[in-house]
Coordinates of C-alpha atoms in Angstrom, one line a residue:
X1 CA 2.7 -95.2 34.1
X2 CA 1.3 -98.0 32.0
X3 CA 1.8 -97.1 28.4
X4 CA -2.0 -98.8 27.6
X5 CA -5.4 -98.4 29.8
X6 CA -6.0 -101.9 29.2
X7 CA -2.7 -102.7 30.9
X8 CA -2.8 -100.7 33.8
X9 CA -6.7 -102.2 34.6
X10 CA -5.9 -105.4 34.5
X11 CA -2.6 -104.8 37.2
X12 CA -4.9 -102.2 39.4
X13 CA -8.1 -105.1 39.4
X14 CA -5.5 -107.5 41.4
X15 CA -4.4 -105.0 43.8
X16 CA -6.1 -104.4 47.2
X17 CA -4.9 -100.5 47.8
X18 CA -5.8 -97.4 46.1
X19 CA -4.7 -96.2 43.0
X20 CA -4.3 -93.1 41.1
X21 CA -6.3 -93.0 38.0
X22 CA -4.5 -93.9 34.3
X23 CA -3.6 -90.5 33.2
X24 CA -3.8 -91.1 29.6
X25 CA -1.4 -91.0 26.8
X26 CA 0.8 -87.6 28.6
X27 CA 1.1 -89.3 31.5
X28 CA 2.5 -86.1 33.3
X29 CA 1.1 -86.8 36.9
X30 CA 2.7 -89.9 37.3
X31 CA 5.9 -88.7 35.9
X32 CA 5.9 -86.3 38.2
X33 CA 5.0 -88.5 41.3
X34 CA 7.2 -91.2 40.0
X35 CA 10.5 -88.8 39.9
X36 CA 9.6 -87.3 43.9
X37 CA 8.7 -90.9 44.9
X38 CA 11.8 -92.5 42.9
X39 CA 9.4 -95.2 41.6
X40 CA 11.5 -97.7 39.6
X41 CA 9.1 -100.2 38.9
X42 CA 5.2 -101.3 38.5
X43 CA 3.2 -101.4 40.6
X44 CA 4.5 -99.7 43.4
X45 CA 2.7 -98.7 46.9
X46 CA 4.3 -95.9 48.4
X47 CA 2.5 -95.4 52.0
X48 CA 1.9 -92.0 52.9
X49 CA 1.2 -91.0 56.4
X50 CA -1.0 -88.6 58.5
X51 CA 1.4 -85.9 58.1
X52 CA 1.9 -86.0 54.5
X53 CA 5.4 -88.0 54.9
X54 CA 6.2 -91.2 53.8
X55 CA 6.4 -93.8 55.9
X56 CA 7.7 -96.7 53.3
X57 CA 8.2 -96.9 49.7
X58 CA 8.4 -100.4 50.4
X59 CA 4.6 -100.7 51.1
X60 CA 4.0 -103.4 48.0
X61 CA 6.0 -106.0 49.8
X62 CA 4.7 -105.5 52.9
X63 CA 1.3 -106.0 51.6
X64 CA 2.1 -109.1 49.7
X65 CA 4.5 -110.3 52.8
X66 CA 1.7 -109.4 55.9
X67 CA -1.1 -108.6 54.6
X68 CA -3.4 -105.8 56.5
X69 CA -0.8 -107.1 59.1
X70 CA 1.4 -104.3 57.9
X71 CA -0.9 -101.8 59.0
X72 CA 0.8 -98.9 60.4
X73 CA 3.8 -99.8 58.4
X74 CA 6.3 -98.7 60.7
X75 CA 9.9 -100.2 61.5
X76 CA 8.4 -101.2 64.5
X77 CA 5.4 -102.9 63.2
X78 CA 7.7 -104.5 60.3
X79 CA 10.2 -105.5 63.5
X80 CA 7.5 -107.2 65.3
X81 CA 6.1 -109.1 62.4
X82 CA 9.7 -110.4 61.8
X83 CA 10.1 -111.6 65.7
X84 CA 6.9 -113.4 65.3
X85 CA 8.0 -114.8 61.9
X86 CA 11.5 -116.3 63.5
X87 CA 9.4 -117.6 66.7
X88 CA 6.9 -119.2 64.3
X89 CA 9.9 -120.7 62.1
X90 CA 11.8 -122.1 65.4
X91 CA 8.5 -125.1 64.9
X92 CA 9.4 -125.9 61.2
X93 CA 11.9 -128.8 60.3
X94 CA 14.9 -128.4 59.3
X95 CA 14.5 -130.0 55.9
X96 CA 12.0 -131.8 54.2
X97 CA 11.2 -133.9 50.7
X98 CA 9.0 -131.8 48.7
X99 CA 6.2 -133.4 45.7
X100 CA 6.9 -130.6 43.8
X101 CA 10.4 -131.0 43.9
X102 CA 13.7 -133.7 43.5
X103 CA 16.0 -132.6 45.8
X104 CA 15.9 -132.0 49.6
X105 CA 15.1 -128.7 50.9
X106 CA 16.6 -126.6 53.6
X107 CA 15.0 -124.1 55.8
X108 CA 17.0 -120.3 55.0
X109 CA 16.3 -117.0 56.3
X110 CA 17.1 -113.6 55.0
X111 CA 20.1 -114.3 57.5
X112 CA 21.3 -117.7 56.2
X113 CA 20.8 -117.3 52.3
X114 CA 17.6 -116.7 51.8
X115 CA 15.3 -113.3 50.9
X116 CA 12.8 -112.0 48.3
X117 CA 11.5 -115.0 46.0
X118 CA 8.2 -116.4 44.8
X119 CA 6.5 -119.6 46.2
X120 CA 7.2 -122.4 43.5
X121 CA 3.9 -124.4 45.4
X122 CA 1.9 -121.1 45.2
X123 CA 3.3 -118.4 43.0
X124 CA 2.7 -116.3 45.7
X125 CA 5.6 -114.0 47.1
X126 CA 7.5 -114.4 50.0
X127 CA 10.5 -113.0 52.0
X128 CA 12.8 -114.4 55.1
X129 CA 11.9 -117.7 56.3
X130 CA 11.7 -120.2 53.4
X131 CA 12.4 -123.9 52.5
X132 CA 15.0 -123.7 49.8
X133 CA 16.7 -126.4 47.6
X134 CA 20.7 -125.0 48.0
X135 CA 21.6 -127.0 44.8
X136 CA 19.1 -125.1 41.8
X137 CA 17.1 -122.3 44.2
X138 CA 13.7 -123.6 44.2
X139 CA 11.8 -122.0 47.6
X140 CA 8.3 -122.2 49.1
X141 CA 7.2 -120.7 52.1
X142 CA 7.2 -122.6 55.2
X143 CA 3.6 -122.7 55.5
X144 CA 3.7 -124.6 51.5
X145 CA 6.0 -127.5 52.9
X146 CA 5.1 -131.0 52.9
X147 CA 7.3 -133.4 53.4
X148 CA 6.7 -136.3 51.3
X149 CA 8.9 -138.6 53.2
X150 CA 6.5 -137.6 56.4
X151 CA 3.4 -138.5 54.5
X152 CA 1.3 -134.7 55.4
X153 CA 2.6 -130.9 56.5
X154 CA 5.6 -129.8 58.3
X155 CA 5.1 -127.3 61.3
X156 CA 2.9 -125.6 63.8
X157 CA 0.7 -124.2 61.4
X158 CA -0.4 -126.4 59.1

Protein backbone atom coordinates (compact mmCIF):
# COMPACT_ATOMS: atom_id res chain seq x y z
CA UNK A 1 0.00 0.00 0.00
CA UNK A 2 3.01 2.27 -0.13
CA UNK A 3 2.36 5.08 -2.50
CA UNK A 4 6.40 4.79 -3.72
CA UNK A 5 8.51 1.43 -4.38
CA UNK A 6 11.30 3.05 -2.75
CA UNK A 7 9.19 3.36 0.44
CA UNK A 8 7.70 0.12 0.67
CA UNK A 9 11.52 -1.57 0.25
CA UNK A 10 13.00 0.21 2.67
CA UNK A 11 9.91 -0.87 5.44
CA UNK A 12 9.88 -4.72 3.89
CA UNK A 13 14.11 -4.86 4.26
CA UNK A 14 13.51 -4.48 8.26
CA UNK A 15 10.87 -6.97 8.49
CA UNK A 16 11.52 -10.69 9.26
CA UNK A 17 8.10 -12.25 7.56
CA UNK A 18 6.92 -12.45 4.14
CA UNK A 19 5.51 -9.91 2.09
CA UNK A 20 3.38 -9.45 -0.85
CA UNK A 21 5.09 -7.79 -3.68
CA UNK A 22 4.64 -3.66 -4.36
CA UNK A 23 1.85 -3.75 -6.78
CA UNK A 24 2.68 -0.63 -8.49
CA UNK A 25 0.98 2.55 -8.98
CA UNK A 26 -2.97 0.68 -9.11
CA UNK A 27 -2.39 -0.88 -6.23
CA UNK A 28 -5.67 -3.01 -6.59
CA UNK A 29 -4.46 -6.27 -4.76
CA UNK A 30 -3.68 -4.73 -1.76
CA UNK A 31 -6.77 -2.68 -1.72
CA UNK A 32 -8.53 -5.55 -1.94
CA UNK A 33 -6.66 -7.57 0.82
CA UNK A 34 -6.51 -4.56 2.90
CA UNK A 35 -10.55 -4.05 2.85
CA UNK A 36 -11.14 -8.23 3.80
CA UNK A 37 -8.26 -8.03 6.28
CA UNK A 38 -9.43 -4.47 7.66
CA UNK A 39 -5.72 -3.30 7.53
CA UNK A 40 -5.59 0.21 9.02
CA UNK A 41 -2.13 0.80 9.14
CA UNK A 42 1.60 -0.05 7.73
CA UNK A 43 3.01 -2.60 8.06
CA UNK A 44 0.69 -5.03 9.10
CA UNK A 45 1.19 -9.02 9.61
CA UNK A 46 -1.96 -10.68 9.33
CA UNK A 47 -1.18 -14.54 10.25
CA UNK A 48 -2.94 -16.98 8.20
CA UNK A 49 -3.37 -20.48 9.28
CA UNK A 50 -3.34 -24.04 7.72
CA UNK A 51 -6.90 -23.78 6.94
CA UNK A 52 -6.89 -20.63 5.18
CA UNK A 53 -8.41 -18.71 8.43
CA UNK A 54 -6.85 -16.20 10.29
CA UNK A 55 -5.50 -16.78 13.33
CA UNK A 56 -4.47 -12.94 14.33
CA UNK A 57 -4.42 -9.78 12.66
CA UNK A 58 -2.37 -8.87 15.53
CA UNK A 59 0.70 -10.88 14.23
CA UNK A 60 3.08 -7.52 13.98
CA UNK A 61 3.07 -7.16 17.66
CA UNK A 62 3.53 -10.37 18.41
CA UNK A 63 6.53 -10.51 16.42
CA UNK A 64 8.03 -7.48 17.73
CA UNK A 65 6.78 -8.45 21.46
CA UNK A 66 8.01 -12.53 21.28
CA UNK A 67 9.79 -12.99 18.57
CA UNK A 68 9.65 -16.58 16.75
CA UNK A 69 8.19 -17.10 20.36
CA UNK A 70 4.86 -16.32 18.96
CA UNK A 71 4.89 -19.15 16.73
CA UNK A 72 1.67 -20.76 16.49
CA UNK A 73 0.14 -17.52 17.36
CA UNK A 74 -2.67 -18.77 19.21
CA UNK A 75 -4.58 -17.35 22.44
CA UNK A 76 -3.03 -20.03 24.07
CA UNK A 77 0.47 -19.54 22.97
CA UNK A 78 0.04 -15.53 23.50
CA UNK A 79 -1.51 -16.72 27.19
CA UNK A 80 1.49 -18.67 28.08
CA UNK A 81 3.99 -16.10 26.95
CA UNK A 82 2.11 -13.61 29.25
CA UNK A 83 2.30 -16.14 32.41
CA UNK A 84 5.92 -16.47 31.80
CA UNK A 85 6.21 -12.62 31.37
CA UNK A 86 4.31 -11.87 34.93
CA UNK A 87 6.58 -14.88 36.56
CA UNK A 88 9.66 -13.36 35.06
CA UNK A 89 8.53 -9.69 36.34
CA UNK A 90 7.69 -11.02 39.99
CA UNK A 91 12.20 -10.79 40.07
CA UNK A 92 12.30 -7.07 39.00
CA UNK A 93 12.32 -4.15 41.62
CA UNK A 94 9.88 -2.26 42.20
CA UNK A 95 11.41 1.04 41.09
CA UNK A 96 14.60 2.08 40.06
CA UNK A 97 16.86 5.38 39.07
CA UNK A 98 17.37 5.34 35.47
CA UNK A 99 20.72 7.21 33.45
CA UNK A 100 18.57 7.92 30.87
CA UNK A 101 16.22 9.51 32.86
CA UNK A 102 15.42 12.30 36.00
CA UNK A 103 12.77 10.95 37.78
CA UNK A 104 12.15 7.48 39.51
CA UNK A 105 10.56 4.82 37.70
CA UNK A 106 7.84 2.37 38.56
CA UNK A 107 7.28 -1.03 37.46
CA UNK A 108 3.40 -1.09 35.45
CA UNK A 109 1.72 -3.75 33.72
CA UNK A 110 -0.94 -3.76 31.06
CA UNK A 111 -3.05 -4.20 34.42
CA UNK A 112 -1.66 -1.27 36.53
CA UNK A 113 -1.15 1.57 33.76
CA UNK A 114 0.92 0.31 31.53
CA UNK A 115 0.60 -1.20 27.60
CA UNK A 116 1.85 -0.65 24.02
CA UNK A 117 4.96 1.84 24.13
CA UNK A 118 8.42 2.05 22.68
CA UNK A 119 11.72 1.47 24.76
CA UNK A 120 13.11 5.05 25.45
CA UNK A 121 16.79 2.94 26.20
CA UNK A 122 16.28 0.97 22.91
CA UNK A 123 13.63 2.23 20.57
CA UNK A 124 12.53 -1.06 20.49
CA UNK A 125 8.69 -1.87 21.15
CA UNK A 126 7.28 -3.33 24.03
CA UNK A 127 3.91 -4.25 25.73
CA UNK A 128 2.85 -5.25 29.58
CA UNK A 129 5.54 -5.30 32.02
CA UNK A 130 7.51 -2.06 31.85
CA UNK A 131 9.41 0.49 34.15
CA UNK A 132 7.53 3.63 33.68
CA UNK A 133 8.15 7.26 35.05
CA UNK A 134 4.14 8.12 36.36
CA UNK A 135 5.00 11.83 36.21
CA UNK A 136 5.91 12.46 32.03
CA UNK A 137 5.46 8.57 30.68
CA UNK A 138 8.91 7.64 29.78
CA UNK A 139 9.04 3.51 29.79
CA UNK A 140 11.74 0.85 29.06
CA UNK A 141 11.41 -2.61 29.20
CA UNK A 142 12.35 -4.43 32.32
CA UNK A 143 15.11 -6.12 30.74
CA UNK A 144 16.58 -2.02 29.75
CA UNK A 145 16.58 -1.07 33.51
CA UNK A 146 19.55 -0.04 35.45
CA UNK A 147 19.26 1.43 38.35
CA UNK A 148 21.82 4.03 38.77
CA UNK A 149 21.45 4.30 42.52
CA UNK A 150 22.35 0.32 42.46
CA UNK A 151 25.44 0.94 40.43
CA UNK A 152 24.58 -2.17 37.47
CA UNK A 153 21.09 -4.16 36.18
CA UNK A 154 17.97 -4.73 37.93
CA UNK A 155 16.49 -8.39 37.75
CA UNK A 156 16.89 -12.07 37.05
CA UNK A 157 17.81 -11.60 33.66
CA UNK A 158 20.33 -9.26 33.28
Amino acid sequence: MDKEEDGYERSRRGMPWLALPYDGGDGAQSRALARYFDVREIPTLVVIGPDGKTVTRDGRNLVNLYFDMAFPFTEEQVRLLQELEDEQAKGYAPSLRHAGHRHELSVVSEKSGGGPYVCCECDEQGFGWAYQCIACGYEIHLRCGRDVEAGGAVGAGQ
